[in-house]
């Protein structure tokens, strides 16, 4: 792939101050992409933007919650004013915790659906006016729970299934405008908050890696490379796709989080 194609483009990352989404931002920053990041915490997002600037690119961090469409509207307007229309939008803000449906209040379920699903709609909806047309590429960060019914994950399963359906509907509606949108489905990615919540002990982490056909946890870089491929000319005929980058985990059926849930309950005491 010719990485010079990325120079001077504009990447906007929703939920971009840490973990996988920040890793994607770093990968694009290294090839000269200008980056706008948003997340709830003003301190986290400012520190993340500073780290990107140290890679030699221009970066801006804005505090905004994906549950607040007006805050997103203002962030997208500010981003376009600074770096021009958005070429690449990564939408990955999310929340998770292990709890059975009966241990979840209606507000607990709603909170995750509001961040993951409604938040993804808000991001895409408010971004649309600021996307480069034709040419913009949207990458939604989904999860295997979208297609694997998983105990302790009713909220995430419902929300991420919705995210993938949103990907496909928007691919149909926005394809004629030259906007592509795809979902990446990461497997268990080492050194991330998401995995810490699902595998809080050495034992549960080892068991998780053991379930992966390739017998290893994923790296943030594995996901960043797929995001770059999708955003590049190599991805120019791909839209509406749900793409697992998970070492084959999607084939291995529902996971058992009983031990992990017990461990995280113990940790809370
Ligand atoms: N078990 C059951 N319910 C839980 C819970 C748990 N472990 N953690 C939170 N909740 C419930 C709360 O009790 C509350 O419900 P209530 O009002 O009926 O009591 C509801 O969820 C919302 O919690 P709150 O802390 O107010 O939400 P928030 O919007 O501040 O934070 C979370 C959202 C809960 C998802 C929080 O964990 C978060 O900010 N996560 C971001 C980081 C993350 O999850 N990273 C991994 C991404 S995969
Ligand atoms: P993470 O580091 O916690 O990333 C979540 C990001 O979203 C943070 O930057 C957080 O910053 C932001 N965020 C949370 N709620 C928000 C809100 N309401 N509005 C705006 N920003 C918000 O977790 P991660 O593990 O890297 O996960 C990243 C993505 O990958 C998620 O979509 C997750 O579902 C997906 N995923 C992860 C794994 C894994 O193994 N880690 C596996 C499959 C899928 P603030 O706290 O500042 O808001």
Tab-separated table of C-alpha atoms and ligand atoms in Angstrom:
chain	number	residue	atom	x	y	z
A	1	UNK	CA	0.000	0.000	0.000
A	2	UNK	CA	1.241	3.503	-0.827
A	3	UNK	CA	1.105	5.268	2.537
A	4	UNK	CA	1.768	8.701	1.008
A	5	UNK	CA	-1.924	8.732	0.000
A	6	UNK	CA	-2.822	9.514	3.653
A	7	UNK	CA	-0.735	12.685	4.042
A	8	UNK	CA	-2.828	15.725	4.953
A	9	UNK	CA	-6.093	13.798	5.266
A	10	UNK	CA	-8.437	14.387	8.199
A	11	UNK	CA	-9.314	11.599	10.662
A	12	UNK	CA	-12.003	12.111	13.328
A	13	UNK	CA	-12.114	9.522	16.133
A	14	UNK	CA	-15.129	9.291	18.456
A	15	UNK	CA	-14.006	7.697	21.727
A	16	UNK	CA	-10.421	8.333	20.674
A	17	UNK	CA	-8.603	9.075	23.931
A	18	UNK	CA	-7.519	5.534	24.816
A	19	UNK	CA	-7.190	1.885	23.852
A	20	UNK	CA	-7.964	0.574	20.379
A	21	UNK	CA	-9.395	3.834	19.052
A	22	UNK	CA	-6.367	5.841	20.188
A	23	UNK	CA	-4.088	3.174	18.673
A	24	UNK	CA	-5.870	3.677	15.351
A	25	UNK	CA	-5.325	7.450	15.692
A	26	UNK	CA	-1.607	6.880	16.354
A	27	UNK	CA	-1.246	4.680	13.271
A	28	UNK	CA	-2.806	7.338	11.038
A	29	UNK	CA	-0.851	10.147	12.742
A	30	UNK	CA	2.427	8.364	11.886
A	31	UNK	CA	1.604	8.647	8.166
A	32	UNK	CA	0.809	12.362	8.268
A	33	UNK	CA	-2.959	12.358	8.896
A	34	UNK	CA	-4.394	15.308	10.878
A	35	UNK	CA	-6.493	14.008	13.760
A	36	UNK	CA	-9.477	15.245	15.759
A	37	UNK	CA	-10.280	13.188	18.861
A	38	UNK	CA	-13.337	13.359	21.085
A	39	UNK	CA	-14.179	11.654	24.387
A	40	UNK	CA	-15.926	12.636	27.618
A	41	UNK	CA	-12.867	13.579	29.646
A	42	UNK	CA	-11.290	16.901	28.667
A	43	UNK	CA	-8.009	15.912	30.376
A	44	UNK	CA	-7.750	12.498	28.696
A	45	UNK	CA	-8.544	13.813	25.248
A	46	UNK	CA	-6.103	16.743	25.567
A	47	UNK	CA	-3.300	14.427	26.710
A	48	UNK	CA	-4.022	12.053	23.829
A	49	UNK	CA	-3.884	14.915	21.295
A	50	UNK	CA	-0.535	16.020	22.745
A	51	UNK	CA	0.839	12.495	22.261
A	52	UNK	CA	-0.259	12.556	18.617
A	53	UNK	CA	1.404	15.937	18.049
A	54	UNK	CA	4.643	14.398	19.311
A	55	UNK	CA	4.418	12.034	16.309
A	56	UNK	CA	4.760	15.085	14.066
A	57	UNK	CA	1.170	15.582	12.982
A	58	UNK	CA	-1.518	18.127	13.829
A	59	UNK	CA	-4.069	16.952	16.383
A	60	UNK	CA	-6.921	18.458	18.374
A	61	UNK	CA	-8.839	17.002	21.325
A	62	UNK	CA	-12.402	18.047	22.136
A	63	UNK	CA	-14.458	16.945	25.144
A	64	UNK	CA	-17.819	15.644	23.912
A	65	UNK	CA	-20.177	12.846	24.937
A	66	UNK	CA	-21.610	10.781	22.062
A	67	UNK	CA	-24.951	10.792	23.927
A	68	UNK	CA	-25.214	14.550	23.300
A	69	UNK	CA	-25.957	15.362	19.629
A	70	UNK	CA	-25.459	19.127	20.131
A	71	UNK	CA	-21.974	18.583	21.569
A	72	UNK	CA	-21.142	16.394	18.564
A	73	UNK	CA	-22.503	18.973	16.146
A	74	UNK	CA	-20.213	21.614	17.676
A	75	UNK	CA	-17.222	19.236	17.653
A	76	UNK	CA	-17.670	18.328	13.975
A	77	UNK	CA	-18.018	22.010	13.018
A	78	UNK	CA	-14.835	22.869	14.945
A	79	UNK	CA	-13.005	19.923	13.380
A	80	UNK	CA	-13.937	20.885	9.810
A	81	UNK	CA	-12.988	24.495	10.424
A	82	UNK	CA	-9.511	23.405	11.566
A	83	UNK	CA	-8.660	20.507	9.212
A	84	UNK	CA	-11.289	20.620	6.420
A	85	UNK	CA	-13.871	17.931	5.535
A	86	UNK	CA	-13.498	14.581	7.294
A	87	UNK	CA	-11.939	11.844	5.146
A	88	UNK	CA	-11.962	9.075	7.750
A	89	UNK	CA	-14.393	8.724	10.681
A	90	UNK	CA	-13.712	6.083	13.332
A	91	UNK	CA	-16.664	5.562	15.654
A	92	UNK	CA	-15.742	3.489	18.682
A	93	UNK	CA	-17.020	5.087	21.898
A	94	UNK	CA	-18.303	2.285	24.146
A	95	UNK	CA	-18.922	1.121	27.673
A	96	UNK	CA	-19.039	-2.359	29.152
A	97	UNK	CA	-19.316	-4.304	32.406
A	98	UNK	CA	-20.180	-7.899	33.203
A	99	UNK	CA	-23.676	-8.376	34.646
A	100	UNK	CA	-26.547	-10.757	34.065
A	101	UNK	CA	-29.783	-9.229	32.808
A	102	UNK	CA	-31.240	-9.625	36.295
A	103	UNK	CA	-28.283	-7.787	37.868
A	104	UNK	CA	-28.768	-4.902	35.425
A	105	UNK	CA	-31.165	-2.067	36.163
A	106	UNK	CA	-33.081	-0.684	33.195
A	107	UNK	CA	-30.746	2.308	33.413
A	108	UNK	CA	-27.651	0.071	33.310
A	109	UNK	CA	-28.899	-1.542	30.073
A	110	UNK	CA	-29.911	1.847	28.671
A	111	UNK	CA	-26.544	3.414	29.507
A	112	UNK	CA	-24.604	0.972	27.330
A	113	UNK	CA	-27.172	1.090	24.517
A	114	UNK	CA	-27.081	4.904	24.661
A	115	UNK	CA	-23.276	5.031	24.352
A	116	UNK	CA	-22.673	2.173	21.909
A	117	UNK	CA	-25.729	2.214	19.636
A	118	UNK	CA	-27.463	5.570	19.942
A	119	UNK	CA	-23.991	7.140	20.259
A	120	UNK	CA	-22.893	5.522	16.962
A	121	UNK	CA	-26.044	6.822	15.264
A	122	UNK	CA	-25.447	10.308	16.708
A	123	UNK	CA	-21.821	10.307	15.524
A	124	UNK	CA	-22.636	9.208	11.961
A	125	UNK	CA	-25.717	11.438	11.748
A	126	UNK	CA	-23.936	14.582	12.988
A	127	UNK	CA	-20.777	13.813	10.977
A	128	UNK	CA	-22.610	13.508	7.664
A	129	UNK	CA	-22.661	17.254	6.879
A	130	UNK	CA	-18.895	17.377	7.478
A	131	UNK	CA	-17.796	14.270	5.550
A	132	UNK	CA	-15.928	14.517	2.253
A	133	UNK	CA	-18.341	13.550	-0.512
A	134	UNK	CA	-17.419	11.528	-2.458
A	135	UNK	CA	-14.580	9.731	-0.720
A	136	UNK	CA	-15.264	9.575	3.030
A	137	UNK	CA	-14.772	6.277	4.824
A	138	UNK	CA	-16.473	5.431	8.135
A	139	UNK	CA	-15.148	2.644	10.369
A	140	UNK	CA	-17.426	1.469	13.179
A	141	UNK	CA	-15.795	-0.476	15.990
A	142	UNK	CA	-18.143	-3.344	16.797
A	143	UNK	CA	-17.613	-6.510	18.885
A	144	UNK	CA	-18.217	-10.247	18.554
A	145	UNK	CA	-21.145	-9.909	20.968
A	146	UNK	CA	-23.032	-8.472	17.949
A	147	UNK	CA	-23.513	-11.977	16.540
A	148	UNK	CA	-22.659	-14.278	19.466
A	149	UNK	CA	-25.360	-14.452	22.179
A	150	UNK	CA	-23.260	-14.018	25.331
A	151	UNK	CA	-24.445	-14.325	28.949
A	152	UNK	CA	-23.494	-11.299	31.149
A	153	UNK	CA	-23.495	-9.147	27.996
A	154	UNK	CA	-27.197	-8.517	27.161
A	155	UNK	CA	-26.565	-4.771	26.854
A	156	UNK	CA	-23.460	-5.045	24.637
A	157	UNK	CA	-24.955	-7.856	22.478
A	158	UNK	CA	-28.072	-5.795	21.798
A	159	UNK	CA	-26.144	-2.566	21.212
A	160	UNK	CA	-23.393	-3.902	18.944
A	161	UNK	CA	-25.886	-5.972	16.883
A	162	UNK	CA	-27.616	-2.639	16.285
A	163	UNK	CA	-24.311	-0.999	15.360
A	164	UNK	CA	-23.660	-3.598	12.650
A	165	UNK	CA	-27.155	-3.221	11.231
A	166	UNK	CA	-26.654	0.560	11.229
A	167	UNK	CA	-23.426	-0.005	9.264
A	168	UNK	CA	-25.317	-1.929	6.613
A	169	UNK	CA	-28.248	0.495	6.346
A	170	UNK	CA	-25.963	3.532	6.065
A	171	UNK	CA	-23.880	1.710	3.456
A	172	UNK	CA	-27.067	1.422	1.386
A	173	UNK	CA	-28.238	5.003	2.013
A	174	UNK	CA	-24.897	6.794	1.692
A	175	UNK	CA	-23.145	4.604	-0.918
A	176	UNK	CA	-24.583	6.656	-3.797
A	177	UNK	CA	-22.939	9.756	-2.247
A	178	UNK	CA	-19.543	8.049	-2.334
A	179	UNK	CA	-19.421	7.395	1.425
A	180	UNK	CA	-18.286	3.926	2.518
A	181	UNK	CA	-18.985	2.454	5.980
A	182	UNK	CA	-17.816	-0.838	7.471
A	183	UNK	CA	-17.630	-2.480	10.912
A	184	UNK	CA	-14.427	-3.935	12.328
A	185	UNK	CA	-15.073	-6.641	14.925
A	186	UNK	CA	-11.994	-6.834	17.163
A	187	UNK	CA	-11.232	-10.020	19.051
A	188	UNK	CA	-9.792	-9.848	22.583
A	189	UNK	CA	-7.134	-7.132	22.340
A	190	UNK	CA	-4.263	-7.152	24.840
A	191	UNK	CA	-3.690	-4.180	27.161
A	192	UNK	CA	-7.102	-2.580	26.740
A	193	UNK	CA	-9.781	-1.480	29.175
A	194	UNK	CA	-12.341	-3.607	27.347
A	195	UNK	CA	-10.380	-6.804	27.861
A	196	UNK	CA	-9.571	-5.890	31.476
A	197	UNK	CA	-13.309	-5.779	32.134
A	198	UNK	CA	-13.985	-9.157	30.472
A	199	UNK	CA	-10.868	-10.986	31.704
A	200	UNK	CA	-9.835	-9.367	35.000
A	201	UNK	CA	-7.470	-12.150	36.196
A	202	UNK	CA	-4.489	-14.040	34.714
A	203	UNK	CA	-6.590	-17.224	34.634
A	204	UNK	CA	-9.465	-15.662	32.690
A	205	UNK	CA	-7.017	-13.934	30.325
A	206	UNK	CA	-5.247	-17.222	29.571
A	207	UNK	CA	-8.587	-18.980	29.034
A	208	UNK	CA	-9.626	-16.208	26.650
A	209	UNK	CA	-6.440	-16.515	24.546
A	210	UNK	CA	-6.843	-20.311	24.528
A	211	UNK	CA	-10.292	-20.009	22.877
A	212	UNK	CA	-8.820	-18.076	19.942
A	213	UNK	CA	-7.992	-20.444	17.042
A	214	UNK	CA	-4.726	-18.521	16.445
A	215	UNK	CA	-3.934	-19.000	20.179
A	216	UNK	CA	-3.027	-15.428	20.982
A	217	UNK	CA	-4.637	-12.201	22.054
A	218	UNK	CA	-4.893	-9.503	19.418
A	219	UNK	CA	-2.747	-6.369	19.320
A	220	UNK	CA	-4.087	-2.849	18.878
A	221	UNK	CA	-1.946	-2.721	15.742
A	222	UNK	CA	-3.969	-5.612	14.234
A	223	UNK	CA	-7.079	-3.426	14.359
A	224	UNK	CA	-5.279	-0.243	13.250
A	225	UNK	CA	-3.989	-2.020	10.122
A	226	UNK	CA	-7.496	-3.089	9.104
A	227	UNK	CA	-8.739	0.479	9.641
A	228	UNK	CA	-5.943	1.748	7.379
A	229	UNK	CA	-6.711	-0.829	4.711
A	230	UNK	CA	-10.397	0.137	4.717
A	231	UNK	CA	-9.536	3.855	4.486
A	232	UNK	CA	-7.009	3.347	1.678
A	233	UNK	CA	-7.488	2.902	-2.060
A	234	UNK	CA	-7.183	-0.855	-1.409
A	235	UNK	CA	-10.552	-0.663	0.378
A	236	UNK	CA	-12.314	1.444	-2.226
A	237	UNK	CA	-14.846	-1.271	-3.223
A	238	UNK	CA	-15.646	-2.398	0.347
A	239	UNK	CA	-18.787	-1.098	2.032
A	240	UNK	CA	-21.429	-2.549	4.369
A	241	UNK	CA	-19.010	-5.270	5.496
A	242	UNK	CA	-18.751	-6.680	9.029
A	243	UNK	CA	-15.114	-7.728	9.320
A	244	UNK	CA	-13.847	-9.826	12.250
A	245	UNK	CA	-10.182	-9.208	13.124
A	246	UNK	CA	-10.168	-11.737	15.908
A	247	UNK	CA	-7.805	-14.651	15.227
A	248	UNK	CA	-10.874	-16.738	14.332
A	249	UNK	CA	-12.698	-16.284	17.664
A	250	UNK	CA	-16.024	-15.597	15.909
A	251	UNK	CA	-16.113	-19.287	14.938
A	252	UNK	CA	-15.705	-20.616	18.473
A	253	UNK	CA	-19.178	-19.876	19.878
A	254	UNK	CA	-20.393	-18.180	23.052
A	255	UNK	CA	-17.867	-17.392	25.755
A	256	UNK	CA	-18.393	-18.262	29.413
A	257	UNK	CA	-17.877	-15.187	31.599
A	258	UNK	CA	-18.994	-16.835	34.875
A	259	UNK	CA	-15.472	-16.875	36.378
A	260	UNK	CA	-14.646	-13.386	35.099
A	261	UNK	CA	-17.896	-11.984	36.529
A	262	UNK	CA	-17.187	-13.603	39.900
A	263	UNK	CA	-13.670	-12.132	39.864
A	264	UNK	CA	-14.837	-8.631	39.002
A	265	UNK	CA	-17.492	-8.834	41.754
A	266	UNK	CA	-14.733	-9.793	44.211
A	267	UNK	CA	-12.575	-6.863	43.014
A	268	UNK	CA	-15.370	-4.347	43.638
A	269	UNK	CA	-15.602	-5.238	47.384
B	1	LIG	N1	-23.077	-3.981	37.091
B	1	LIG	C1	-24.372	-3.582	37.014
B	1	LIG	N2	-24.749	-2.286	36.777
B	1	LIG	C2	-23.767	-1.379	36.575
B	1	LIG	C3	-22.396	-1.724	36.612
B	1	LIG	C4	-22.053	-3.092	36.890
B	1	LIG	N3	-20.779	-3.501	36.948
B	1	LIG	N4	-21.678	-0.596	36.372
B	1	LIG	C5	-22.554	0.420	36.190
B	1	LIG	N5	-23.814	-0.055	36.317
B	1	LIG	C6	-25.059	0.719	36.260
B	1	LIG	C7	-25.113	1.818	37.306
B	1	LIG	O1	-25.483	1.291	38.592
B	1	LIG	C8	-26.169	2.749	36.713
B	1	LIG	O2	-27.469	2.219	36.885
B	1	LIG	P1	-28.475	2.828	38.051
B	1	LIG	O3	-28.605	4.294	37.751
B	1	LIG	O4	-29.749	2.066	37.879
B	1	LIG	O5	-27.780	2.550	39.349
B	1	LIG	C9	-25.894	2.651	35.215
B	1	LIG	O6	-25.134	1.436	35.013
B	1	LIG	C10	-25.079	3.828	34.691
B	1	LIG	O7	-23.899	3.946	35.456
B	1	LIG	P2	-23.050	5.299	35.479
B	1	LIG	O8	-21.802	5.024	36.255
B	1	LIG	O9	-23.922	6.439	35.896
B	1	LIG	O10	-22.761	5.488	33.889
B	1	LIG	P3	-21.719	6.390	33.138
B	1	LIG	O11	-22.411	6.903	31.951
B	1	LIG	O12	-21.011	7.340	34.048
B	1	LIG	O13	-20.567	5.303	32.702
B	1	LIG	C11	-20.235	2.969	32.153
B	1	LIG	C12	-20.813	4.320	31.748
B	1	LIG	C13	-21.070	2.371	33.284
B	1	LIG	C14	-20.344	2.056	30.927
B	1	LIG	C15	-18.757	3.080	32.641
B	1	LIG	O14	-18.277	1.794	32.973
B	1	LIG	C16	-17.830	3.724	31.620
B	1	LIG	O15	-17.701	4.932	31.604
B	1	LIG	N6	-17.170	2.930	30.725
B	1	LIG	C17	-16.240	3.449	29.686
B	1	LIG	C18	-14.994	2.600	29.604
B	1	LIG	C19	-15.280	1.184	29.154
B	1	LIG	O16	-16.276	0.564	29.540
B	1	LIG	N7	-14.373	0.670	28.331
B	1	LIG	C20	-14.527	-0.607	27.709
B	1	LIG	C21	-15.125	-0.406	26.352
B	1	LIG	S1	-15.517	-1.978	25.682
B	2	LIG	P1	-11.434	2.129	26.037
B	2	LIG	O1	-9.963	2.373	26.101
B	2	LIG	O2	-12.212	2.257	27.297
B	2	LIG	O3	-12.043	3.073	24.901
B	2	LIG	C1	-13.301	3.652	24.987
B	2	LIG	C2	-13.175	5.094	24.579
B	2	LIG	O4	-14.477	5.665	24.471
B	2	LIG	C3	-12.428	5.960	25.584
B	2	LIG	O5	-11.610	6.880	24.873
B	2	LIG	C4	-13.511	6.722	26.338
B	2	LIG	O6	-12.971	7.957	26.821
B	2	LIG	C5	-14.542	6.878	25.229
B	2	LIG	N1	-15.931	7.000	25.684
B	2	LIG	C6	-16.621	6.202	26.539
B	2	LIG	N2	-17.874	6.642	26.690
B	2	LIG	C7	-17.991	7.740	25.887
B	2	LIG	C8	-19.049	8.640	25.606
B	2	LIG	N3	-20.243	8.511	26.190
B	2	LIG	N4	-18.823	9.657	24.725
B	2	LIG	C9	-17.604	9.819	24.135
B	2	LIG	N5	-16.564	8.990	24.373
B	2	LIG	C10	-16.764	7.975	25.241
B	2	LIG	O7	-11.767	0.669	25.494
B	2	LIG	P2	-11.209	-0.332	24.363
B	2	LIG	O8	-11.163	-1.648	25.007
B	2	LIG	O9	-10.045	0.203	23.655
B	2	LIG	O10	-12.481	-0.356	23.365
B	2	LIG	C11	-12.537	0.441	22.195
B	2	LIG	C12	-13.591	-0.092	21.243
B	2	LIG	O11	-13.258	-1.436	20.853
B	2	LIG	C13	-15.005	-0.175	21.819
B	2	LIG	O12	-15.936	0.167	20.826
B	2	LIG	C14	-15.149	-1.646	22.188
B	2	LIG	O13	-16.484	-2.064	22.217
B	2	LIG	C15	-14.372	-2.290	21.059
B	2	LIG	N6	-13.875	-3.655	21.355
B	2	LIG	C16	-12.862	-3.818	22.248
B	2	LIG	C17	-12.342	-5.097	22.470
B	2	LIG	C18	-11.183	-5.308	23.400
B	2	LIG	O14	-10.657	-6.424	23.490
B	2	LIG	N7	-10.723	-4.284	24.095
B	2	LIG	C19	-12.914	-6.199	21.821
B	2	LIG	C20	-13.980	-5.997	20.945
B	2	LIG	C21	-14.443	-4.713	20.709
B	2	LIG	P3	-13.660	8.827	28.007
B	2	LIG	O15	-13.647	7.970	29.232
B	2	LIG	O16	-12.812	10.059	28.106
B	2	LIG	O17	-15.031	9.151	27.534
